[in-house]
Amino acid sequence: MRHDGWAELINDEKYGGSLIPMMMFYHEHDEDPEMRPDPITPDKREQVIAFMAAGLMNAYEYFRKEREGDLGVDAPEPRRNASKVGRNDPCPCGSGKKYKKCCGGAAVN
């Protein structure tokens, strides 16, 4: 994700709080003791993890409109520059064998 995409989510009125539970653990093991939050109990940790899951679902919902918008874009068809190799043609790897007995055998089997 782009940094500005996350900034949009954080600043959103409805979904902005979705990342707060994840941020609670961000500095938990920071080298600077002043950056570390106060230790939390195992019960509180489980509660924060549950909120993280809900927050991830909210973030997923927030970015849904962008994902669905990308589906409407007409993507160009991939182009094949080389001609297709026939089963009985010489293998393009240069072994001298027929394609079906060389590299093409792996694709068929």
CSV table of C-alpha atoms in Angstrom, one decimal:
chain,number,residue,atom,x,y,z
A,1,MET,CA,0.0,0.0,0.0
A,2,ARG,CA,1.1,3.5,-0.7
A,3,HIS,CA,1.8,5.7,2.3
A,4,ASP,CA,-0.8,8.2,1.1
A,5,GLY,CA,-3.4,5.4,0.9
A,6,TRP,CA,-3.0,4.7,4.6
A,7,ALA,CA,-3.1,8.4,5.4
A,8,GLU,CA,-6.5,8.6,3.7
A,9,LEU,CA,-7.7,5.8,5.8
A,10,ILE,CA,-6.5,7.3,9.1
A,11,ASN,CA,-8.1,10.6,8.2
A,12,ASP,CA,-11.4,9.1,7.2
A,13,GLU,CA,-14.3,10.0,9.5
A,14,LYS,CA,-15.9,6.6,9.5
A,15,TYR,CA,-13.0,4.2,9.2
A,16,GLY,CA,-10.2,6.2,10.7
A,17,GLY,CA,-10.0,4.4,14.0
A,18,SER,CA,-9.5,1.0,12.3
A,19,LEU,CA,-5.7,1.1,12.7
A,20,ILE,CA,-5.5,2.2,16.3
A,21,PRO,CA,-5.4,-1.3,17.8
A,22,MET,CA,-2.5,-2.1,15.5
A,23,MET,CA,-0.7,1.0,16.5
A,24,MET,CA,-0.9,-0.1,20.2
A,25,PHE,CA,1.7,-2.7,19.5
A,26,TYR,CA,3.9,-0.6,17.2
A,27,HIS,CA,6.4,0.5,19.8
A,28,GLU,CA,6.0,-2.4,22.2
A,29,HIS,CA,9.7,-3.5,21.7
A,30,ASP,CA,11.2,-0.2,20.9
A,31,GLU,CA,14.9,0.2,21.8
A,32,ASP,CA,14.0,3.6,23.4
A,33,PRO,CA,12.3,2.9,26.7
A,34,GLU,CA,10.4,6.2,26.5
A,35,MET,CA,8.7,5.1,23.3
A,36,ARG,CA,7.5,1.8,24.8
A,37,PRO,CA,3.9,1.8,26.1
A,38,ASP,CA,3.1,0.4,29.6
A,39,PRO,CA,2.9,-3.4,29.7
A,40,ILE,CA,-0.6,-4.8,29.2
A,41,THR,CA,-2.1,-7.9,30.7
A,42,PRO,CA,-2.6,-11.1,28.6
A,43,ASP,CA,-6.4,-10.5,28.8
A,44,LYS,CA,-6.0,-6.9,27.5
A,45,ARG,CA,-3.7,-8.2,24.7
A,46,GLU,CA,-6.3,-10.7,23.6
A,47,GLN,CA,-8.9,-7.9,23.5
A,48,VAL,CA,-6.6,-5.7,21.4
A,49,ILE,CA,-6.0,-8.5,19.0
A,50,ALA,CA,-9.7,-9.0,18.6
A,51,PHE,CA,-10.0,-5.3,17.9
A,52,MET,CA,-7.2,-5.6,15.4
A,53,ALA,CA,-9.1,-8.2,13.4
A,54,ALA,CA,-12.2,-5.9,13.4
A,55,GLY,CA,-10.0,-3.0,12.3
A,56,LEU,CA,-8.6,-5.1,9.4
A,57,MET,CA,-12.1,-5.9,8.2
A,58,ASN,CA,-12.9,-2.1,8.4
A,59,ALA,CA,-9.8,-1.3,6.4
A,60,TYR,CA,-10.7,-4.0,3.8
A,61,GLU,CA,-14.2,-2.4,3.5
A,62,TYR,CA,-12.7,1.1,3.2
A,63,PHE,CA,-10.4,0.1,0.3
A,64,ARG,CA,-13.2,-2.0,-1.4
A,65,LYS,CA,-14.3,0.9,-3.6
A,66,GLU,CA,-10.8,1.3,-5.0
A,67,ARG,CA,-10.4,-2.4,-5.7
A,68,GLU,CA,-13.8,-2.5,-7.4
A,69,GLY,CA,-12.9,0.6,-9.4
A,70,ASP,CA,-9.8,-1.1,-10.7
A,71,LEU,CA,-11.9,-3.9,-12.1
A,72,GLY,CA,-13.5,-1.5,-14.6
A,73,VAL,CA,-10.3,-0.5,-16.2
A,74,ASP,CA,-9.7,-2.1,-19.6
A,75,ALA,CA,-6.5,-3.9,-19.3
A,76,PRO,CA,-4.7,-4.6,-22.6
A,77,GLU,CA,-4.6,-8.2,-23.8
A,78,PRO,CA,-1.2,-9.7,-23.4
A,79,ARG,CA,0.7,-10.0,-26.7
A,80,ARG,CA,2.7,-13.0,-27.8
A,81,ASN,CA,5.6,-11.9,-29.9
A,82,ALA,CA,6.9,-15.4,-30.7
A,83,SER,CA,4.9,-18.0,-32.6
A,84,LYS,CA,3.5,-20.9,-30.7
A,85,VAL,CA,5.7,-24.0,-30.6
A,86,GLY,CA,4.0,-27.1,-32.1
A,87,ARG,CA,4.4,-30.5,-30.4
A,88,ASN,CA,6.4,-31.9,-33.3
A,89,ASP,CA,8.5,-28.8,-33.8
A,90,PRO,CA,12.1,-28.7,-32.7
A,91,CYS,CA,12.4,-27.6,-29.1
A,92,PRO,CA,13.3,-23.9,-28.7
A,93,CYS,CA,15.8,-24.8,-25.9
A,94,GLY,CA,18.2,-26.0,-28.6
A,95,SER,CA,18.4,-29.7,-27.5
A,96,GLY,CA,17.6,-31.0,-31.0
A,97,LYS,CA,14.7,-33.0,-29.6
A,98,LYS,CA,11.0,-32.6,-30.6
A,99,TYR,CA,9.2,-30.2,-28.2
A,100,LYS,CA,6.9,-32.9,-27.0
A,101,LYS,CA,9.8,-35.1,-25.9
A,102,CYS,CA,11.7,-32.2,-24.3
A,103,CYS,CA,10.3,-29.1,-22.6
A,104,GLY,CA,6.8,-29.7,-23.9
A,105,GLY,CA,6.7,-33.1,-22.1
A,106,ALA,CA,6.7,-31.4,-18.7
A,107,ALA,CA,3.7,-29.2,-19.7
A,108,VAL,CA,1.7,-32.2,-21.0
A,109,ASN,CA,2.4,-34.5,-18.1
